[in-house]
Amino acid sequence: MATVHQLRVFLAAYELGSLTAAAARLGYAQPSVSEQVRLLERSLGARLFERVGRGLVPTEAAHALRPHAERTIGAIEQAASAVRSVNQLESGTIRFGVFGASRLYLGSTVVLELLRRHPGVRVELVGRHSTDVIDQLRRGRMEAAAIALPVDDSTLDVHPVMNDELVYVSAHADRLTGPVTATALGRAPLVLAWASWANDPTRTGLATAVEAAGQTLQTRVEVEDVETTLEIAASGEADTVMALGMLHLLGASVPAHLGWAPLRPRLFDRFAIVHRQGAVLSPATSLMIELVTERLLAIDRAARGLGRTRVPGQRSD
């Protein structure tokens, strides 16, 4: 019968493609890792890896085993977490996943409120992008997360919280006389953020809408952060697309001579709370989910009050 130890070794070898690398990650001697894989293969009656050069290539049996091994390890970690949760509202660490723009949407507000209520808790907000966070969640490295949708994973429970409408932002009033169509968007000189993330949901949604209109989404400038996109848009050299909630959060830092107009079709950045299906969440994580949800809903209400159209030079408060 396969053991938990063997499954941990298997997953490390599967991910890293090397017994030596798996041994280094787990802190074991390489012969011990090799033995655990051999014993697991004997228990299952199937070969899990083929050697190619100095590396390992998973077999079809390994591909079939991987999701079951991940669920097993995840369930064990959930059980341990449930035992620890009795005291975790007074002490311990909350490890919660966040999407890339969370520094704007969540900032320090959520963490400070949690620390105010429970001074003994240690908090880790982890994640550069939703794709990375979802991968960590699958592997049991965190209990729950706030991510940008969509996510296609039947092993996760997804609880949508906020739809943040995207608008076209420009310093040129003549480009904002009405809703900006997908065809016009495909012809526009654009600056977009998150250059390192080809699967960023905002970009993917824009590209899909533009392609449906027979165009191809093209950018004049690629950057990593939204503040730089606004600076470039303010120069008039390129326009951008940004969510109303983000414009609200940036507030007075949005140049007064920038305006915006809605998109046609309407597009949204969508945010959700996710965790593994059937997970027993610790009280601390449940509190974090409550605070994050309250924060996103408050931003959603404020963004709706901001309005879907602004004429350049018209200050919004």
One Martini backbone bead per residue (centre of mass of N, CA, C, O) as a GRO file, in nm:
protein
  317
    1MET     BB    1   0.097   0.036   0.021
    2ALA     BB    2   0.072   0.355   0.000
    3THR     BB    3   0.242   0.633   0.120
    4VAL     BB    4   0.280   0.952   0.208
    5HIS     BB    5   0.580   0.967   0.162
    6GLN     BB    6   0.575   0.857  -0.129
    7LEU     BB    7   0.392   1.082  -0.244
    8ARG     BB    8   0.581   1.317  -0.190
    9VAL     BB    9   0.813   1.214  -0.360
   10PHE     BB   10   0.662   1.188  -0.624
   11LEU     BB   11   0.580   1.490  -0.659
   12ALA     BB   12   0.866   1.602  -0.665
   13ALA     BB   13   0.964   1.437  -0.910
   14TYR     BB   14   0.745   1.529  -1.106
   15GLU     BB   15   0.802   1.838  -1.094
   16LEU     BB   16   1.137   1.824  -1.130
   17GLY     BB   17   1.264   1.570  -1.295
   18SER     BB   18   1.426   1.473  -1.020
   19LEU     BB   19   1.577   1.304  -0.764
   20THR     BB   20   1.782   1.510  -0.665
   21ALA     BB   21   1.586   1.750  -0.639
   22ALA     BB   22   1.390   1.609  -0.448
   23ALA     BB   23   1.591   1.562  -0.219
   24ALA     BB   24   1.659   1.861  -0.170
   25ARG     BB   25   1.375   1.958  -0.098
   26LEU     BB   26   1.322   1.725   0.137
   27GLY     BB   27   1.602   1.636   0.285
   28TYR     BB   28   1.725   1.389   0.130
   29ALA     BB   29   1.858   1.121   0.017
   30GLN     BB   30   1.876   0.994  -0.294
   31PRO     BB   31   1.844   0.686  -0.230
   32SER     BB   32   1.579   0.723  -0.069
   33VAL     BB   33   1.408   0.829  -0.301
   34SER     BB   34   1.445   0.589  -0.492
   35GLU     BB   35   1.316   0.383  -0.296
   36GLN     BB   36   1.034   0.510  -0.276
   37VAL     BB   37   0.965   0.482  -0.574
   38ARG     BB   38   1.003   0.178  -0.595
   39LEU     BB   39   0.788   0.101  -0.380
   40LEU     BB   40   0.551   0.236  -0.524
   41GLU     BB   41   0.566   0.073  -0.785
   42ARG     BB   42   0.524  -0.200  -0.648
   43SER     BB   43   0.248  -0.137  -0.517
   44LEU     BB   44   0.110  -0.055  -0.810
   45GLY     BB   45   0.228  -0.205  -1.068
   46ALA     BB   46   0.403   0.053  -1.182
   47ARG     BB   47   0.556   0.271  -1.390
   48LEU     BB   48   0.648   0.625  -1.337
   49PHE     BB   49   0.945   0.632  -1.471
   50GLU     BB   50   1.171   0.765  -1.713
   51ARG     BB   51   1.488   0.766  -1.831
   52VAL     BB   52   1.642   1.086  -1.948
   53GLY     BB   53   1.931   1.092  -1.897
   54ARG     BB   54   1.915   1.286  -1.594
   55GLY     BB   55   1.614   1.246  -1.615
   56LEU     BB   56   1.252   1.254  -1.584
   57VAL     BB   57   0.967   1.071  -1.720
   58PRO     BB   58   0.649   1.052  -1.708
   59THR     BB   59   0.405   0.840  -1.703
   60GLU     BB   60   0.080   0.760  -1.736
   61ALA     BB   61   0.062   0.666  -1.443
   62ALA     BB   62   0.162   0.934  -1.320
   63HIS     BB   63  -0.060   1.114  -1.433
   64ALA     BB   64  -0.288   0.959  -1.283
   65LEU     BB   65  -0.174   0.995  -0.985
   66ARG     BB   66  -0.132   1.296  -0.917
   67PRO     BB   67  -0.421   1.403  -0.827
   68HIS     BB   68  -0.446   1.195  -0.593
   69ALA     BB   69  -0.195   1.281  -0.437
   70GLU     BB   70  -0.278   1.576  -0.391
   71ARG     BB   71  -0.541   1.514  -0.234
   72THR     BB   72  -0.412   1.354  -0.006
   73ILE     BB   73  -0.220   1.572   0.100
   74GLY     BB   74  -0.437   1.787   0.138
   75ALA     BB   75  -0.609   1.630   0.349
   76ILE     BB   76  -0.389   1.610   0.564
   77GLU     BB   77  -0.344   1.918   0.595
   78GLN     BB   78  -0.633   1.980   0.680
   79ALA     BB   79  -0.633   1.811   0.936
   80ALA     BB   80  -0.405   1.966   1.073
   81SER     BB   81  -0.546   2.241   1.059
   82ALA     BB   82  -0.795   2.169   1.230
   83VAL     BB   83  -0.634   2.118   1.491
   84ARG     BB   84  -0.499   2.412   1.498
   85SER     BB   85  -0.762   2.605   1.493
   86VAL     BB   86  -0.833   2.647   1.792
   87ASN     BB   87  -0.574   2.872   1.823
   88GLN     BB   88  -0.553   3.060   1.553
   89LEU     BB   89  -0.691   3.331   1.658
   90GLU     BB   90  -0.434   3.386   1.867
   91SER     BB   91  -0.239   3.209   1.685
   92GLY     BB   92  -0.034   3.208   1.417
   93THR     BB   93  -0.075   3.139   1.058
   94ILE     BB   94  -0.181   3.324   0.774
   95ARG     BB   95  -0.226   3.183   0.445
   96PHE     BB   96  -0.295   3.404   0.170
   97GLY     BB   97  -0.420   3.446  -0.140
   98VAL     BB   98  -0.325   3.675  -0.414
   99PHE     BB   99  -0.351   3.903  -0.644
  100GLY     BB  100  -0.161   4.132  -0.809
  101ALA     BB  101  -0.370   4.393  -0.740
  102SER     BB  102  -0.398   4.384  -0.419
  103ARG     BB  103  -0.241   4.642  -0.335
  104LEU     BB  104  -0.499   4.807  -0.417
  105TYR     BB  105  -0.757   4.655  -0.314
  106LEU     BB  106  -0.632   4.583  -0.016
  107GLY     BB  107  -0.372   4.631   0.101
  108SER     BB  108  -0.362   4.697   0.457
  109THR     BB  109  -0.652   4.682   0.568
  110VAL     BB  110  -0.702   4.380   0.627
  111VAL     BB  111  -0.459   4.323   0.809
  112LEU     BB  112  -0.511   4.540   1.027
  113GLU     BB  113  -0.786   4.432   1.116
  114LEU     BB  114  -0.692   4.152   1.205
  115LEU     BB  115  -0.479   4.252   1.413
  116ARG     BB  116  -0.677   4.407   1.589
  117ARG     BB  117  -0.846   4.148   1.670
  118HIS     BB  118  -0.555   3.960   1.644
  119PRO     BB  119  -0.242   4.012   1.767
  120GLY     BB  120  -0.115   3.698   1.748
  121VAL     BB  121  -0.119   3.705   1.447
  122ARG     BB  122   0.013   3.577   1.146
  123VAL     BB  123   0.077   3.718   0.812
  124GLU     BB  124   0.029   3.587   0.468
  125LEU     BB  125   0.060   3.739   0.152
  126VAL     BB  126   0.025   3.546  -0.151
  127GLY     BB  127   0.117   3.667  -0.469
  128ARG     BB  128   0.142   3.770  -0.824
  129HIS     BB  129  -0.074   3.561  -0.943
  130SER     BB  130  -0.341   3.361  -0.997
  131THR     BB  131  -0.194   3.119  -1.122
  132ASP     BB  132   0.004   3.078  -0.886
  133VAL     BB  133  -0.206   3.049  -0.658
  134ILE     BB  134  -0.359   2.801  -0.763
  135ASP     BB  135  -0.118   2.612  -0.750
  136GLN     BB  136  -0.077   2.635  -0.439
  137LEU     BB  137  -0.359   2.539  -0.363
  138ARG     BB  138  -0.343   2.253  -0.484
  139ARG     BB  139  -0.076   2.191  -0.293
  140GLY     BB  140  -0.146   2.302   0.008
  141ARG     BB  141  -0.006   2.606   0.076
  142MET     BB  142  -0.312   2.690   0.112
  143GLU     BB  143  -0.649   2.748   0.190
  144ALA     BB  144  -0.691   3.039   0.051
  145ALA     BB  145  -0.830   3.283  -0.200
  146ALA     BB  146  -0.784   3.572  -0.404
  147ILE     BB  147  -0.910   3.596  -0.740
  148ALA     BB  148  -0.897   3.592  -1.084
  149LEU     BB  149  -1.104   3.547  -1.328
  150PRO     BB  150  -1.076   3.253  -1.450
  151VAL     BB  151  -1.142   2.904  -1.335
  152ASP     BB  152  -1.034   2.559  -1.426
  153ASP     BB  153  -1.143   2.370  -1.142
  154SER     BB  154  -1.306   2.099  -0.988
  155THR     BB  155  -1.139   2.115  -0.696
  156LEU     BB  156  -1.280   2.397  -0.667
  157ASP     BB  157  -1.415   2.653  -0.480
  158VAL     BB  158  -1.630   2.918  -0.611
  159HIS     BB  159  -1.671   3.273  -0.494
  160PRO     BB  160  -1.813   3.527  -0.608
  161VAL     BB  161  -1.783   3.899  -0.557
  162MET     BB  162  -1.664   4.075  -0.819
  163ASN     BB  163  -1.753   4.325  -1.075
  164ASP     BB  164  -1.515   4.506  -1.271
  165GLU     BB  165  -1.539   4.753  -1.482
  166LEU     BB  166  -1.430   4.829  -1.796
  167VAL     BB  167  -1.237   5.104  -1.934
  168TYR     BB  168  -1.164   5.370  -2.146
  169VAL     BB  169  -0.848   5.545  -2.143
  170SER     BB  170  -0.805   5.907  -2.202
  171ALA     BB  171  -0.678   6.233  -2.325
  172HIS     BB  172  -0.896   6.206  -2.563
  173ALA     BB  173  -1.209   6.321  -2.616
  174ASP     BB  174  -1.269   6.203  -2.915
  175ARG     BB  175  -1.250   5.890  -2.785
  176LEU     BB  176  -1.520   5.961  -2.569
  177THR     BB  177  -1.820   5.994  -2.716
  178GLY     BB  178  -1.844   5.678  -2.669
  179PRO     BB  179  -1.857   5.370  -2.693
  180VAL     BB  180  -1.608   5.123  -2.713
  181THR     BB  181  -1.533   4.915  -2.945
  182ALA     BB  182  -1.374   4.635  -3.051
  183THR     BB  183  -1.275   4.760  -3.314
  184ALA     BB  184  -1.145   5.013  -3.188
  185LEU     BB  185  -0.957   4.858  -2.995
  186GLY     BB  186  -0.790   4.717  -3.230
  187ARG     BB  187  -0.684   5.027  -3.326
  188ALA     BB  188  -0.552   5.106  -3.072
  189PRO     BB  189  -0.327   5.279  -2.868
  190LEU     BB  190  -0.172   5.071  -2.630
  191VAL     BB  191  -0.149   5.040  -2.271
  192LEU     BB  192  -0.034   4.758  -2.073
  193ALA     BB  193  -0.040   4.551  -1.817
  194TRP     BB  194   0.120   4.262  -1.731
  195ALA     BB  195   0.356   4.158  -1.933
  196SER     BB  196   0.437   3.865  -1.794
  197TRP     BB  197   0.113   3.786  -1.840
  198ALA     BB  198  -0.046   3.623  -2.090
  199ASN     BB  199  -0.305   3.514  -1.889
  200ASP     BB  200  -0.439   3.763  -1.829
  201PRO     BB  201  -0.770   3.827  -1.792
  202THR     BB  202  -0.787   4.105  -1.922
  203ARG     BB  203  -0.642   4.040  -2.186
  204THR     BB  204  -0.815   3.799  -2.268
  205GLY     BB  205  -1.084   3.953  -2.289
  206LEU     BB  206  -0.994   4.159  -2.499
  207ALA     BB  207  -0.899   3.961  -2.719
  208THR     BB  208  -1.169   3.816  -2.761
  209ALA     BB  209  -1.337   4.064  -2.847
  210VAL     BB  210  -1.158   4.151  -3.086
  211GLU     BB  211  -1.166   3.881  -3.246
  212ALA     BB  212  -1.481   3.883  -3.284
  213ALA     BB  213  -1.428   4.158  -3.474
  214GLY     BB  214  -1.163   4.087  -3.660
  215GLN     BB  215  -0.928   4.141  -3.463
  216THR     BB  216  -0.615   4.252  -3.305
  217LEU     BB  217  -0.452   4.273  -3.022
  218GLN     BB  218  -0.264   4.574  -2.962
  219THR     BB  219   0.050   4.716  -2.858
  220ARG     BB  220   0.267   4.985  -2.777
  221VAL     BB  221   0.274   4.917  -2.461
  222GLU     BB  222   0.463   4.744  -2.197
  223VAL     BB  223   0.383   4.673  -1.856
  224GLU     BB  224   0.345   4.603  -1.496
  225ASP     BB  225   0.189   4.870  -1.409
  226VAL     BB  226  -0.075   5.096  -1.361
  227GLU     BB  227   0.069   5.365  -1.312
  228THR     BB  228   0.223   5.371  -1.584
  229THR     BB  229  -0.020   5.367  -1.769
  230LEU     BB  230  -0.128   5.645  -1.676
  231GLU     BB  231   0.115   5.817  -1.752
  232ILE     BB  232   0.102   5.748  -2.055
  233ALA     BB  233  -0.190   5.835  -2.103
  234ALA     BB  234  -0.142   6.134  -2.009
  235SER     BB  235   0.051   6.200  -2.259
  236GLY     BB  236  -0.108   6.070  -2.533
  237GLU     BB  237   0.048   5.812  -2.662
  238ALA     BB  238  -0.166   5.633  -2.500
  239ASP     BB  239  -0.401   5.399  -2.420
  240THR     BB  240  -0.636   5.245  -2.185
  241VAL     BB  241  -0.736   4.974  -1.964
  242MET     BB  242  -0.968   4.998  -1.681
  243ALA     BB  243  -1.088   4.969  -1.374
  244LEU     BB  244  -1.300   5.137  -1.172
  245GLY     BB  245  -1.187   5.047  -0.898
  246MET     BB  246  -0.898   5.146  -0.958
  247LEU     BB  247  -0.966   5.443  -1.004
  248HIS     BB  248  -1.075   5.487  -0.723
  249LEU     BB  249  -0.815   5.405  -0.563
  250LEU     BB  250  -0.628   5.626  -0.704
  251GLY     BB  251  -0.774   5.887  -0.745
  252ALA     BB  252  -0.580   6.171  -0.732
  253SER     BB  253  -0.364   6.019  -0.930
  254VAL     BB  254  -0.562   6.086  -1.146
  255PRO     BB  255  -0.558   6.264  -1.402
  256ALA     BB  256  -0.774   6.519  -1.497
  257HIS     BB  257  -0.719   6.471  -1.826
  258LEU     BB  258  -0.861   6.206  -1.775
  259GLY     BB  259  -1.073   5.974  -1.937
  260TRP     BB  260  -1.387   5.783  -1.986
  261ALA     BB  261  -1.526   5.478  -2.140
  262PRO     BB  262  -1.713   5.244  -2.239
  263LEU     BB  263  -1.765   4.917  -2.340
  264ARG     BB  264  -1.818   4.727  -2.659
  265PRO     BB  265  -1.847   4.510  -2.490
  266ARG     BB  266  -1.885   4.439  -2.178
  267LEU     BB  267  -1.626   4.438  -1.928
  268PHE     BB  268  -1.458   4.228  -1.670
  269ASP     BB  269  -1.333   4.210  -1.353
  270ARG     BB  270  -1.311   3.902  -1.171
  271PHE     BB  271  -1.379   3.810  -0.829
  272ALA     BB  272  -1.265   3.547  -0.593
  273ILE     BB  273  -1.322   3.287  -0.374
  274VAL     BB  274  -1.092   3.016  -0.292
  275HIS     BB  275  -1.110   2.652  -0.247
  276ARG     BB  276  -1.108   2.350  -0.159
  277GLN     BB  277  -1.296   2.093  -0.176
  278GLY     BB  278  -1.418   2.039   0.146
  279ALA     BB  279  -1.288   2.239   0.318
  280VAL     BB  280  -1.158   2.304   0.645
  281LEU     BB  281  -1.166   2.603   0.777
  282SER     BB  282  -1.018   2.815   0.953
  283PRO     BB  283  -1.098   3.077   1.146
  284ALA     BB  284  -0.884   3.270   1.027
  285THR     BB  285  -0.957   3.231   0.729
  286SER     BB  286  -1.253   3.310   0.754
  287LEU     BB  287  -1.191   3.599   0.838
  288MET     BB  288  -1.036   3.681   0.588
  289ILE     BB  289  -1.267   3.638   0.390
  290GLU     BB  290  -1.456   3.846   0.516
  291LEU     BB  291  -1.270   4.097   0.478
  292VAL     BB  292  -1.226   4.076   0.173
  293THR     BB  293  -1.520   4.087   0.091
  294GLU     BB  294  -1.588   4.362   0.215
  295ARG     BB  295  -1.381   4.522   0.052
  296LEU     BB  296  -1.478   4.457  -0.239
  297LEU     BB  297  -1.770   4.560  -0.201
  298ALA     BB  298  -1.693   4.854  -0.137
  299ILE     BB  299  -1.554   4.908  -0.407
  300ASP     BB  300  -1.796   4.846  -0.585
  301ARG     BB  301  -1.976   5.076  -0.483
  302ALA     BB  302  -1.781   5.309  -0.550
  303ALA     BB  303  -1.752   5.252  -0.857
  304ARG     BB  304  -2.050   5.299  -0.929
  305GLY     BB  305  -2.033   5.606  -0.837
  306LEU     BB  306  -1.818   5.705  -1.049
  307GLY     BB  307  -1.872   5.604  -1.328
  308ARG     BB  308  -1.856   5.518  -1.686
  309THR     BB  309  -1.805   5.837  -1.726
  310ARG     BB  310  -1.539   6.074  -1.835
  311VAL     BB  311  -1.435   6.385  -1.880
  312PRO     BB  312  -1.180   6.551  -1.953
  313GLY     BB  313  -1.119   6.744  -1.651
  314GLN     BB  314  -1.316   6.583  -1.471
  315ARG     BB  315  -1.369   6.570  -1.144
  316SER     BB  316  -1.360   6.292  -0.916
  317ASP     BB  317  -1.500   6.209  -0.573
   0.00000   0.00000   0.00000
